CSV table of C-alpha atoms in Angstrom, one decimal:
chain,number,residue,atom,x,y,z
A,495,UNK,CA,221.4,135.7,220.4
A,496,UNK,CA,217.8,134.8,219.6
A,497,UNK,CA,217.7,137.2,216.7
A,498,UNK,CA,220.8,135.6,215.3
A,499,UNK,CA,219.3,132.1,215.5
A,500,UNK,CA,216.0,133.2,214.1
A,501,UNK,CA,217.5,134.1,210.8
A,502,UNK,CA,218.5,130.5,210.2
A,503,UNK,CA,214.9,129.2,210.9
A,504,UNK,CA,213.7,129.7,207.3
A,505,UNK,CA,216.6,127.7,206.0
A,506,UNK,CA,216.0,124.9,208.5
A,507,UNK,CA,212.3,124.8,207.9
A,508,UNK,CA,212.8,124.7,204.1
A,509,UNK,CA,215.3,121.8,204.4
A,510,UNK,CA,213.0,119.7,206.7
A,511,UNK,CA,210.1,120.4,204.3
A,512,UNK,CA,212.1,119.2,201.3
A,513,UNK,CA,213.2,116.0,203.0
A,514,UNK,CA,209.7,115.2,204.2
A,515,UNK,CA,208.3,115.8,200.7
A,516,UNK,CA,211.0,113.7,199.1
A,517,UNK,CA,210.5,110.6,201.4
A,518,UNK,CA,206.7,110.9,201.2
A,519,UNK,CA,206.6,111.1,197.4
A,520,UNK,CA,209.2,108.4,197.1
A,521,UNK,CA,207.1,106.1,199.3
A,522,UNK,CA,203.9,106.6,197.3
A,523,UNK,CA,205.7,106.3,193.9
A,524,UNK,CA,207.2,102.9,195.0
A,525,UNK,CA,203.8,101.5,195.8
A,526,UNK,CA,202.5,102.9,192.5
A,527,UNK,CA,205.3,101.1,190.5
A,528,UNK,CA,204.5,97.8,192.2
A,529,UNK,CA,200.8,98.2,191.2
A,530,UNK,CA,201.8,99.1,187.6
A,531,UNK,CA,204.1,96.1,187.3
A,532,UNK,CA,201.5,93.7,188.6
A,533,UNK,CA,199.0,95.2,186.2
A,534,UNK,CA,201.4,94.7,183.2
A,535,UNK,CA,202.1,91.1,184.2
A,536,UNK,CA,198.4,90.4,184.5
A,537,UNK,CA,197.7,92.0,181.1
A,538,UNK,CA,200.7,90.1,179.5
A,539,UNK,CA,199.5,86.8,181.0
A,540,UNK,CA,196.0,87.3,179.4
A,541,UNK,CA,197.6,88.1,176.0
A,542,UNK,CA,200.0,85.1,176.2
A,543,UNK,CA,197.1,82.8,177.2
A,544,UNK,CA,195.0,84.0,174.4
A,545,UNK,CA,197.8,83.5,171.8
A,546,UNK,CA,198.7,80.0,173.1
A,547,UNK,CA,195.1,78.9,173.0
A,548,UNK,CA,194.6,80.2,169.5
A,549,UNK,CA,197.8,78.4,168.2
A,550,UNK,CA,196.8,75.2,169.9
A,551,UNK,CA,193.2,75.4,168.6
A,552,UNK,CA,194.3,76.3,165.1
A,553,UNK,CA,196.8,73.4,164.8
A,554,UNK,CA,194.2,71.0,166.2
A,555,UNK,CA,191.7,72.1,163.5
A,556,UNK,CA,194.3,71.7,160.8
A,557,UNK,CA,195.4,68.3,162.1
A,558,UNK,CA,191.9,67.0,161.7
A,559,UNK,CA,192.1,67.9,158.0
A,560,UNK,CA,195.3,65.9,157.6
A,561,UNK,CA,193.7,62.9,159.2
A,562,UNK,CA,190.7,63.3,156.8
A,563,UNK,CA,193.1,63.2,153.8
A,564,UNK,CA,194.8,60.1,155.2
A,565,UNK,CA,191.5,58.3,155.6
A,566,UNK,CA,190.6,59.3,152.0
A,567,UNK,CA,193.9,57.7,150.7
A,568,UNK,CA,193.3,54.5,152.7
A,569,UNK,CA,190.1,54.1,150.8
A,570,UNK,CA,191.6,55.3,147.5
A,571,UNK,CA,195.2,54.0,147.4
A,572,UNK,CA,195.4,54.5,143.7
A,573,UNK,CA,194.8,58.2,144.1
A,574,UNK,CA,196.0,60.4,141.2
A,575,UNK,CA,196.7,64.1,140.7
A,576,UNK,CA,193.2,65.0,139.7
A,577,UNK,CA,191.6,63.1,142.6
A,578,UNK,CA,194.0,64.6,145.0
A,579,UNK,CA,193.4,68.1,143.7
A,580,UNK,CA,189.6,67.8,144.0
A,581,UNK,CA,189.8,66.6,147.6
A,582,UNK,CA,192.7,68.9,148.6
A,583,UNK,CA,190.7,71.9,147.2
A,584,UNK,CA,188.0,71.3,149.7
A,585,UNK,CA,190.4,70.7,152.6
A,586,UNK,CA,192.3,74.0,151.7
A,587,UNK,CA,189.0,75.9,151.5
A,588,UNK,CA,188.1,74.7,155.0
A,589,UNK,CA,191.5,75.6,156.4
A,590,UNK,CA,191.3,79.3,155.4
A,591,UNK,CA,194.4,81.5,155.0
A,592,UNK,CA,196.7,79.9,157.7
A,593,UNK,CA,197.5,76.9,155.5
A,594,UNK,CA,200.4,77.1,153.0
A,595,UNK,CA,199.7,73.8,151.3
A,596,UNK,CA,198.0,70.4,151.5
A,597,UNK,CA,200.6,67.7,150.7
A,598,UNK,CA,200.6,64.0,149.9
A,599,UNK,CA,203.9,62.1,150.5
A,600,UNK,CA,204.2,58.8,148.7
A,601,UNK,CA,206.8,56.6,150.3
A,602,UNK,CA,209.1,59.4,151.3
A,603,UNK,CA,208.7,61.7,148.3
A,604,UNK,CA,206.4,64.8,148.3
A,605,UNK,CA,204.2,63.8,145.3
A,606,UNK,CA,201.3,66.2,145.3
A,607,UNK,CA,200.8,69.8,146.4
A,608,UNK,CA,197.8,72.0,146.6
A,609,UNK,CA,197.9,74.8,145.6
A,610,UNK,CA,200.6,73.8,143.2
A,611,UNK,CA,202.3,77.0,141.9
A,612,UNK,CA,203.5,78.5,145.2
A,613,UNK,CA,204.8,75.1,146.3
A,614,UNK,CA,206.7,73.9,143.2
A,615,UNK,CA,210.0,73.8,145.0
A,616,UNK,CA,208.7,71.1,147.4
A,617,UNK,CA,207.5,68.6,144.8
A,618,UNK,CA,209.8,65.5,144.6
A,619,UNK,CA,211.6,66.4,147.8
A,620,UNK,CA,212.6,63.3,149.8
A,621,UNK,CA,211.7,64.0,153.4
A,622,UNK,CA,214.1,61.3,154.6
A,623,UNK,CA,216.9,63.4,153.1
A,624,UNK,CA,215.9,66.4,155.3
A,625,UNK,CA,218.5,65.8,158.0
A,626,UNK,CA,216.7,68.0,160.6
A,627,UNK,CA,213.5,66.0,160.1
A,628,UNK,CA,214.8,62.4,159.6
A,629,UNK,CA,214.7,61.3,163.2
A,630,UNK,CA,211.1,62.5,163.6
A,631,UNK,CA,210.0,60.9,160.4
A,632,UNK,CA,211.5,57.5,161.3
A,633,UNK,CA,209.9,57.8,164.8
A,634,UNK,CA,206.5,58.5,163.3
A,635,UNK,CA,206.7,55.5,160.9
A,636,UNK,CA,207.9,53.2,163.7
A,637,UNK,CA,205.2,54.3,166.2
A,638,UNK,CA,202.5,54.8,163.5
A,639,UNK,CA,201.6,58.2,165.0
A,640,UNK,CA,201.3,61.7,163.7
A,641,UNK,CA,204.4,64.0,163.7
A,642,UNK,CA,204.8,67.7,164.2
A,643,UNK,CA,207.7,69.4,162.5
A,644,UNK,CA,208.4,72.9,163.7
A,645,UNK,CA,208.4,75.7,164.4
A,646,UNK,CA,211.1,76.4,161.9
A,647,UNK,CA,211.8,77.9,158.5
A,648,UNK,CA,210.3,75.7,155.8
A,649,UNK,CA,211.4,74.9,152.3
A,650,UNK,CA,209.0,77.7,151.1
A,651,UNK,CA,211.2,80.1,153.2
A,652,UNK,CA,208.3,80.8,155.5
A,653,UNK,CA,208.3,80.4,159.3
A,654,UNK,CA,205.8,77.5,159.8
A,655,UNK,CA,205.2,74.0,160.9
A,656,UNK,CA,204.2,70.7,159.2
A,657,UNK,CA,201.7,68.2,160.6
A,658,UNK,CA,202.1,64.8,159.0
A,659,UNK,CA,199.9,61.7,159.5
A,660,UNK,CA,201.4,58.4,158.5
A,661,UNK,CA,199.3,56.3,156.1
A,662,UNK,CA,199.4,52.4,156.4
A,663,UNK,CA,197.6,50.1,154.0
A,664,UNK,CA,196.7,46.5,154.8
A,665,UNK,CA,198.8,43.8,153.1
A,666,UNK,CA,196.6,41.3,151.2
A,667,UNK,CA,199.1,38.5,151.7
A,668,UNK,CA,199.5,39.0,155.4
A,669,UNK,CA,197.8,40.7,158.4
A,670,UNK,CA,200.4,43.4,158.6
A,671,UNK,CA,200.1,46.9,157.3
A,672,UNK,CA,202.6,48.5,154.9
A,673,UNK,CA,203.7,52.1,155.0
A,674,UNK,CA,202.3,54.0,152.1
A,675,UNK,CA,203.3,57.6,152.9
A,676,UNK,CA,202.1,60.8,154.7
A,677,UNK,CA,199.2,63.2,154.4
A,678,UNK,CA,200.4,66.6,155.4
A,679,UNK,CA,199.1,70.1,156.3
A,680,UNK,CA,201.8,72.8,156.0
A,681,UNK,CA,200.8,75.8,158.2
A,682,UNK,CA,202.0,79.4,158.2
A,683,UNK,CA,202.9,80.2,161.8
A,684,UNK,CA,203.3,83.9,161.0
A,685,UNK,CA,199.7,84.1,160.0
A,686,UNK,CA,198.5,82.1,162.9
A,687,UNK,CA,200.3,84.3,165.4
A,688,UNK,CA,199.5,87.6,163.6
A,689,UNK,CA,195.7,86.9,163.9
A,690,UNK,CA,196.1,87.1,167.6
A,691,UNK,CA,199.2,88.9,168.5
A,692,UNK,CA,199.2,92.7,168.7
A,693,UNK,CA,201.4,94.9,166.5
A,694,UNK,CA,202.9,96.4,169.7
A,695,UNK,CA,204.1,93.0,170.9
A,696,UNK,CA,207.5,92.4,169.5
A,697,UNK,CA,209.3,90.3,172.2
A,698,UNK,CA,208.0,86.7,172.0
A,699,UNK,CA,209.4,83.2,171.3
A,700,UNK,CA,207.9,79.9,170.3
A,701,UNK,CA,209.9,76.7,170.5
A,702,UNK,CA,209.4,72.9,170.6
A,703,UNK,CA,210.2,71.4,174.0
A,704,UNK,CA,210.8,67.9,172.5
A,705,UNK,CA,212.4,68.7,169.2
A,706,UNK,CA,214.9,71.1,170.8
A,707,UNK,CA,216.6,68.0,172.1
A,708,UNK,CA,217.8,67.3,168.5
A,709,UNK,CA,219.3,70.8,168.3
A,710,UNK,CA,217.7,71.2,164.8
A,711,UNK,CA,216.7,74.8,165.3
A,712,UNK,CA,212.9,74.4,165.9
A,713,UNK,CA,212.4,77.9,167.1
A,714,UNK,CA,210.4,81.0,166.1
A,715,UNK,CA,210.6,84.5,167.5
A,716,UNK,CA,213.2,86.4,169.5
A,717,UNK,CA,215.6,84.3,171.7
A,718,UNK,CA,216.0,87.3,174.0
A,719,UNK,CA,212.4,86.9,175.0
A,720,UNK,CA,213.3,83.8,177.0
A,721,UNK,CA,214.3,85.4,180.3
A,722,UNK,CA,213.0,85.9,183.8
A,723,UNK,CA,210.7,88.8,182.6
A,724,UNK,CA,208.6,86.5,180.4
A,725,UNK,CA,205.2,84.9,180.7
A,726,UNK,CA,205.3,81.2,179.7
A,727,UNK,CA,202.3,79.3,178.2
A,728,UNK,CA,202.3,75.6,177.3
A,729,UNK,CA,200.9,74.5,173.9
A,730,UNK,CA,200.0,70.8,173.9
A,731,UNK,CA,200.2,69.1,170.5
A,732,UNK,CA,199.6,65.4,169.6
A,733,UNK,CA,203.2,64.3,169.7
A,734,UNK,CA,205.0,67.5,171.0
A,735,UNK,CA,204.8,70.3,173.5
A,736,UNK,CA,205.6,73.9,172.6
A,737,UNK,CA,206.4,76.7,174.9
A,738,UNK,CA,205.2,80.2,174.1
A,739,UNK,CA,207.2,83.0,175.8
A,740,UNK,CA,205.9,86.6,175.9
A,741,UNK,CA,208.4,89.0,177.3
A,742,UNK,CA,207.7,92.2,179.2
A,743,UNK,CA,211.3,93.4,179.2
A,744,UNK,CA,210.3,96.4,177.1
A,745,UNK,CA,207.6,97.3,179.6
A,746,UNK,CA,210.1,96.9,182.5
A,747,UNK,CA,212.5,99.1,180.6
A,748,UNK,CA,209.8,101.7,180.1
A,749,UNK,CA,208.9,101.5,183.8
A,750,UNK,CA,212.6,102.0,184.8
A,751,UNK,CA,212.8,104.9,182.4
A,752,UNK,CA,209.7,106.4,184.0
A,753,UNK,CA,211.1,105.8,187.4
A,754,UNK,CA,214.1,107.9,186.6
A,755,UNK,CA,212.0,110.7,185.3
A,756,UNK,CA,209.6,110.5,188.3
A,757,UNK,CA,212.6,110.4,190.6
A,758,UNK,CA,213.9,113.6,189.0
A,759,UNK,CA,210.5,115.2,189.2
A,760,UNK,CA,210.2,114.2,192.9
A,761,UNK,CA,213.6,115.8,193.6
A,762,UNK,CA,212.5,119.0,191.8
A,763,UNK,CA,209.2,119.1,193.6
A,764,UNK,CA,210.8,118.5,197.0
A,765,UNK,CA,213.3,121.3,196.3
A,766,UNK,CA,210.5,123.6,195.2
A,767,UNK,CA,208.4,122.7,198.2
A,768,UNK,CA,211.4,123.4,200.5
A,769,UNK,CA,212.0,126.7,198.7
A,770,UNK,CA,208.3,127.6,199.1
A,771,UNK,CA,208.4,126.8,202.8
A,772,UNK,CA,211.6,128.9,203.1
A,773,UNK,CA,209.9,131.8,201.4
A,774,UNK,CA,206.8,131.5,203.4
A,775,UNK,CA,208.8,131.5,206.7
A,776,UNK,CA,210.6,134.6,205.6
A,777,UNK,CA,207.4,136.2,204.4
A,778,UNK,CA,205.7,135.3,207.7
A,779,UNK,CA,208.2,137.4,209.6
A,780,UNK,CA,207.8,140.3,207.1
A,781,UNK,CA,204.0,140.0,207.3
A,782,UNK,CA,204.0,140.3,211.1
A,783,UNK,CA,206.1,143.4,210.9
A,784,UNK,CA,203.9,144.8,208.1
A,785,UNK,CA,200.8,144.0,210.2
A,786,UNK,CA,202.2,145.9,213.1
A,787,UNK,CA,202.8,148.9,210.8
A,788,UNK,CA,199.4,148.5,209.1
A,789,UNK,CA,197.6,148.5,212.5
A,790,UNK,CA,199.3,151.7,213.4
A,791,UNK,CA,198.2,153.3,210.1
A,792,UNK,CA,194.7,151.9,210.5
A,793,UNK,CA,194.4,153.5,213.9
A,794,UNK,CA,195.5,156.9,212.4
A,795,UNK,CA,193.1,156.5,209.5
A,796,UNK,CA,190.2,155.5,211.9
A,797,UNK,CA,190.9,158.6,213.9
A,798,UNK,CA,191.0,160.8,210.7
A,799,UNK,CA,187.7,159.2,209.5
A,800,UNK,CA,186.1,159.9,212.9
A,801,UNK,CA,187.3,163.5,212.7
A,802,UNK,CA,186.0,163.8,209.1
A,803,UNK,CA,182.6,162.4,210.1
A,804,UNK,CA,182.3,164.9,212.9
A,805,UNK,CA,183.3,167.7,210.5
A,806,UNK,CA,180.7,166.6,207.9
A,807,UNK,CA,178.0,166.5,210.6
A,808,UNK,CA,179.0,170.0,211.6
A,809,UNK,CA,178.8,171.1,208.0
A,810,UNK,CA,175.4,169.6,207.6
A,811,UNK,CA,174.3,171.2,210.8
A,812,UNK,CA,175.5,174.6,209.7
A,813,UNK,CA,173.8,174.2,206.3
A,814,UNK,CA,170.5,173.4,208.0
A,815,UNK,CA,171.0,176.5,210.2
A,816,UNK,CA,171.7,178.6,207.2
A,817,UNK,CA,168.4,177.3,205.6
A,818,UNK,CA,166.6,178.3,208.8
A,819,UNK,CA,168.3,181.7,209.0
A,820,UNK,CA,167.4,182.5,205.4
A,821,UNK,CA,163.9,181.3,205.9
A,822,UNK,CA,163.5,183.4,209.0
A,823,UNK,CA,164.9,186.5,207.2
A,824,UNK,CA,162.4,185.9,204.4
A,825,UNK,CA,159.6,185.7,206.9
A,826,UNK,CA,160.6,189.0,208.5
A,827,UNK,CA,160.9,190.6,205.0
A,828,UNK,CA,157.5,189.2,204.1
A,829,UNK,CA,155.9,190.5,207.3
A,830,UNK,CA,157.2,194.1,206.9
A,831,UNK,CA,156.8,194.4,203.1
A,832,UNK,CA,153.8,196.4,201.8
A,833,UNK,CA,154.3,195.7,198.1
A,834,UNK,CA,152.2,192.7,197.2
A,835,UNK,CA,154.3,191.8,194.2
A,836,UNK,CA,157.5,191.7,196.3
A,837,UNK,CA,155.6,189.7,198.9
A,838,UNK,CA,154.6,187.2,196.2
A,839,UNK,CA,158.2,186.9,195.1
A,840,UNK,CA,159.4,186.4,198.7
A,841,UNK,CA,156.7,183.8,199.2
A,842,UNK,CA,157.9,181.8,196.1
A,843,UNK,CA,161.5,182.0,197.2
A,844,UNK,CA,160.5,180.8,200.7
A,845,UNK,CA,158.5,177.9,199.3
A,846,UNK,CA,161.4,176.8,197.1
A,847,UNK,CA,163.8,177.2,200.0
A,848,UNK,CA,161.5,175.1,202.2
A,849,UNK,CA,161.4,172.3,199.6
A,850,UNK,CA,165.2,172.3,199.3
A,851,UNK,CA,165.6,172.2,203.1
A,852,UNK,CA,163.2,169.3,203.3
A,853,UNK,CA,165.1,167.5,200.5
A,854,UNK,CA,168.4,168.1,202.2
A,855,UNK,CA,167.0,166.7,205.5
A,856,UNK,CA,166.1,163.5,203.7
A,857,UNK,CA,169.5,162.9,202.0
A,858,UNK,CA,172.1,164.5,204.3
A,859,UNK,CA,172.1,161.5,206.7
A,860,UNK,CA,173.2,159.0,204.0
A,861,UNK,CA,176.7,157.7,204.7
A,862,UNK,CA,177.4,156.3,201.2
A,863,UNK,CA,176.2,159.6,199.5
A,864,UNK,CA,173.5,157.7,197.5
A,865,UNK,CA,169.8,158.0,197.8
A,866,UNK,CA,166.8,155.9,196.7
A,867,UNK,CA,165.0,158.1,194.2
A,868,UNK,CA,161.6,156.4,194.8
A,869,UNK,CA,161.7,157.1,198.6
A,870,UNK,CA,163.0,160.6,198.1
A,871,UNK,CA,160.5,161.8,195.5
A,872,UNK,CA,157.6,160.2,197.4
A,873,UNK,CA,158.4,162.1,200.6
A,874,UNK,CA,159.0,165.3,198.7
A,875,UNK,CA,155.7,165.1,196.9
A,876,UNK,CA,153.8,164.3,200.1
A,877,UNK,CA,155.4,167.2,201.9
A,878,UNK,CA,154.5,169.6,199.1
A,879,UNK,CA,150.9,168.5,199.0
A,880,UNK,CA,150.2,168.6,202.7
A,881,UNK,CA,147.0,170.7,203.3
A,882,UNK,CA,146.3,171.2,199.6
A,883,UNK,CA,142.5,171.2,199.0
A,884,UNK,CA,140.8,169.7,197.2
A,885,UNK,CA,143.0,166.7,197.4
A,886,UNK,CA,145.1,165.8,194.4
A,887,UNK,CA,145.2,162.3,193.0
A,888,UNK,CA,148.9,161.5,192.6
A,889,UNK,CA,150.2,158.4,190.8
A,890,UNK,CA,153.9,157.7,191.0
A,891,UNK,CA,155.7,154.9,189.2
A,892,UNK,CA,159.4,155.1,190.0
A,893,UNK,CA,162.0,152.4,189.4
A,894,UNK,CA,164.4,151.3,192.1
A,895,UNK,CA,167.1,153.9,191.3
A,896,UNK,CA,170.1,155.0,193.5
A,897,UNK,CA,171.6,158.4,192.8
A,898,UNK,CA,174.2,160.6,194.4
A,899,UNK,CA,173.1,163.7,196.4
A,900,UNK,CA,173.8,166.2,193.7
A,901,UNK,CA,171.7,164.6,191.0
A,902,UNK,CA,169.0,163.8,193.6
A,903,UNK,CA,168.7,167.5,194.6
A,904,UNK,CA,168.5,168.5,190.9
A,905,UNK,CA,165.6,166.1,190.3
A,906,UNK,CA,163.9,167.3,193.5
A,907,UNK,CA,164.1,170.9,192.4
A,908,UNK,CA,162.5,170.0,189.0
A,909,UNK,CA,159.7,168.0,190.6
A,910,UNK,CA,159.1,170.9,193.1
A,911,UNK,CA,158.8,173.4,190.2
A,912,UNK,CA,156.5,171.2,188.2
A,913,UNK,CA,154.1,170.6,191.1
A,914,UNK,CA,154.2,174.3,192.1
A,915,UNK,CA,153.4,175.1,188.4
A,916,UNK,CA,150.4,172.7,188.5
A,917,UNK,CA,149.1,174.2,191.7
A,918,UNK,CA,149.4,177.8,190.6
A,919,UNK,CA,148.4,177.6,186.9
A,920,UNK,CA,146.9,174.3,185.9
A,921,UNK,CA,144.3,173.6,188.6
A,922,UNK,CA,141.8,176.5,188.6
A,923,UNK,CA,138.4,175.9,190.1
A,924,UNK,CA,138.8,172.2,189.3
A,925,UNK,CA,137.9,169.5,191.8
A,926,UNK,CA,139.2,166.5,189.7
A,927,UNK,CA,142.9,167.1,189.9
A,928,UNK,CA,145.4,164.4,188.9
A,929,UNK,CA,149.2,164.3,188.7
A,930,UNK,CA,151.3,161.5,187.2
A,931,UNK,CA,155.0,161.1,187.9
A,932,UNK,CA,157.0,158.3,186.1
A,933,UNK,CA,160.7,157.8,186.4
A,934,UNK,CA,162.0,154.8,184.5
A,935,UNK,CA,165.4,153.3,183.9
A,936,UNK,CA,166.1,152.7,180.2
A,937,UNK,CA,169.2,151.0,178.7
A,938,UNK,CA,171.6,153.9,178.9
A,939,UNK,CA,169.5,156.7,180.4
A,940,UNK,CA,166.7,157.7,182.8
A,941,UNK,CA,163.3,159.0,181.7
A,942,UNK,CA,161.2,161.4,183.9
A,943,UNK,CA,157.6,162.1,182.8
A,944,UNK,CA,155.4,164.6,184.6
A,945,UNK,CA,151.7,165.0,183.6
A,946,UNK,CA,148.6,166.8,185.1
A,947,UNK,CA,145.0,167.0,183.9
A,948,UNK,CA,144.9,170.8,184.4
A,949,UNK,CA,144.0,173.5,181.9
A,950,UNK,CA,147.0,172.5,179.8
A,951,UNK,CA,150.3,174.1,178.9
A,952,UNK,CA,150.5,176.9,176.4
A,953,UNK,CA,152.1,176.0,173.1
A,954,UNK,CA,155.9,176.6,172.8
A,955,UNK,CA,156.1,177.3,176.5
A,956,UNK,CA,160.0,177.4,176.5
A,957,UNK,CA,159.9,180.3,173.9
A,958,UNK,CA,156.8,182.2,175.0
A,959,UNK,CA,157.6,182.0,178.7
A,960,UNK,CA,161.3,181.9,178.6
A,961,UNK,CA,161.5,184.6,181.3
A,962,UNK,CA,159.4,182.6,183.8
A,963,UNK,CA,161.4,181.6,186.9
A,964,UNK,CA,159.8,178.2,187.0
A,965,UNK,CA,160.6,177.5,183.3
A,966,UNK,CA,164.1,178.7,183.7
A,967,UNK,CA,164.6,176.5,186.8
A,968,UNK,CA,163.3,173.4,185.0
A,969,UNK,CA,165.5,174.1,182.0
A,970,UNK,CA,168.6,174.9,184.1
A,971,UNK,CA,168.4,171.8,186.3
A,972,UNK,CA,167.6,169.5,183.4
A,973,UNK,CA,170.7,170.8,181.8
A,974,UNK,CA,172.6,170.2,185.0
A,975,UNK,CA,171.5,166.6,184.8
A,976,UNK,CA,172.9,166.4,181.3
A,977,UNK,CA,169.4,165.9,179.9
A,978,UNK,CA,166.9,167.4,177.5
A,979,UNK,CA,163.4,168.5,178.4
A,980,UNK,CA,160.4,168.6,176.1
A,981,UNK,CA,156.7,169.5,176.3
A,982,UNK,CA,154.3,166.5,175.9
A,983,UNK,CA,150.6,165.6,175.8
A,984,UNK,CA,149.4,162.1,176.7
A,985,UNK,CA,146.0,160.6,177.5
A,986,UNK,CA,144.4,164.1,177.7
A,987,UNK,CA,147.1,165.2,180.1
A,988,UNK,CA,149.9,167.6,179.5
A,989,UNK,CA,153.4,168.0,181.0
A,990,UNK,CA,157.0,167.4,180.4
A,991,UNK,CA,159.5,164.6,179.6
A,992,UNK,CA,163.1,164.8,180.6
A,993,UNK,CA,165.7,162.3,179.5
A,994,UNK,CA,169.1,162.3,181.2
A,995,UNK,CA,172.1,159.9,181.1
A,996,UNK,CA,172.8,157.4,183.8
A,997,UNK,CA,176.2,158.8,184.4
């Protein structure tokens, strides 16, 4: 029964994991969306405030120019085209690019324009006949106060606004003032807004709170921007109040779109997480079973390794016994042999056998099969020179090199033969006896140099003494190392140089 239930555990654990992941990710994503929305509203508020302030400031600056023109007319009521052009040119230059024209309205007719050519269609227009503006014009004359017309499409077919200042001149026959006309500044709202608004902002609206009551269409922008997802800024003008709406509907739409995408991603991640847990649960059961099998195999392997170690120790022990047996037989042969030449050969063989046995003792206990060449050669040389008189000055410079047993033994045999050769042939009746052994690691090979200060080597030793046992052994084991041996002389010392590859 338990086994039947256990097969459903992976499915159950995967389902629970998927649900936990879904609710956790959903919770964190909801908090993130709230933060993003607040950030967008804050950013839009800053942009809307900056735009509204710029529009208000720009109109205020331009209204001052209209008042200056009105003052000029009061002092020069007989103003003509040339006088107007000269004064208006200065006013236009001060206003920069946001001004469409500087106008002078005499009675109710637009009499003068600057610049003239782009505004020809406005000259002679009776502003009292402009139905959408008549109520505002009459109110401005009646109250003797400036008027703001706009935002709307002007006669020049440009989205803009007009700031008019009424001009009254004193009547010489009475204390009353007579209406003369208007000084006007016509502004391009598109340029005013474009100087502040970003290209990426498309959803905005600008409308006159007061003038909208007349239903004359004083509006600029996108009417869809006036909704609950809009930032509203107030622009205070001399005789009007404008409202600037900056919508973040597009940003909300983008957020909703991203929400859908993230929701899909969360579902996919949750399903993947559940699937992973399901797989892990299944794998866990398999791993437990495999661990059980592996432990059994490991126990068998450990037993086999122990048996192998015992066998190797037994082999090493037998090899050492064979060395001792051969050495003992040689000693018996040496003791009963009467021929001196045979005894000499037996003595040489026994010496080489002793060297090999000593080398084998040093390296046979290594578990990894590798040996430090510096330690091995040092011990080998010391064993060979025990009891040698007079004492030999030996200098060894050997790099930290690790080699396997086979190559180590080959190098040991070569060193043994070289030292034996020095003792037998090089040092004759000589108290100052020096030997130099250098083994260096090069880029792709090793270099073994052996030198002594003895009587020197005969020329072409490998040809003239090719039958010598020592020479044959040196050549044979150098070849076994895959190297080349040559005869050298250096610093008044003679010897051999062997170069053999690292592998």
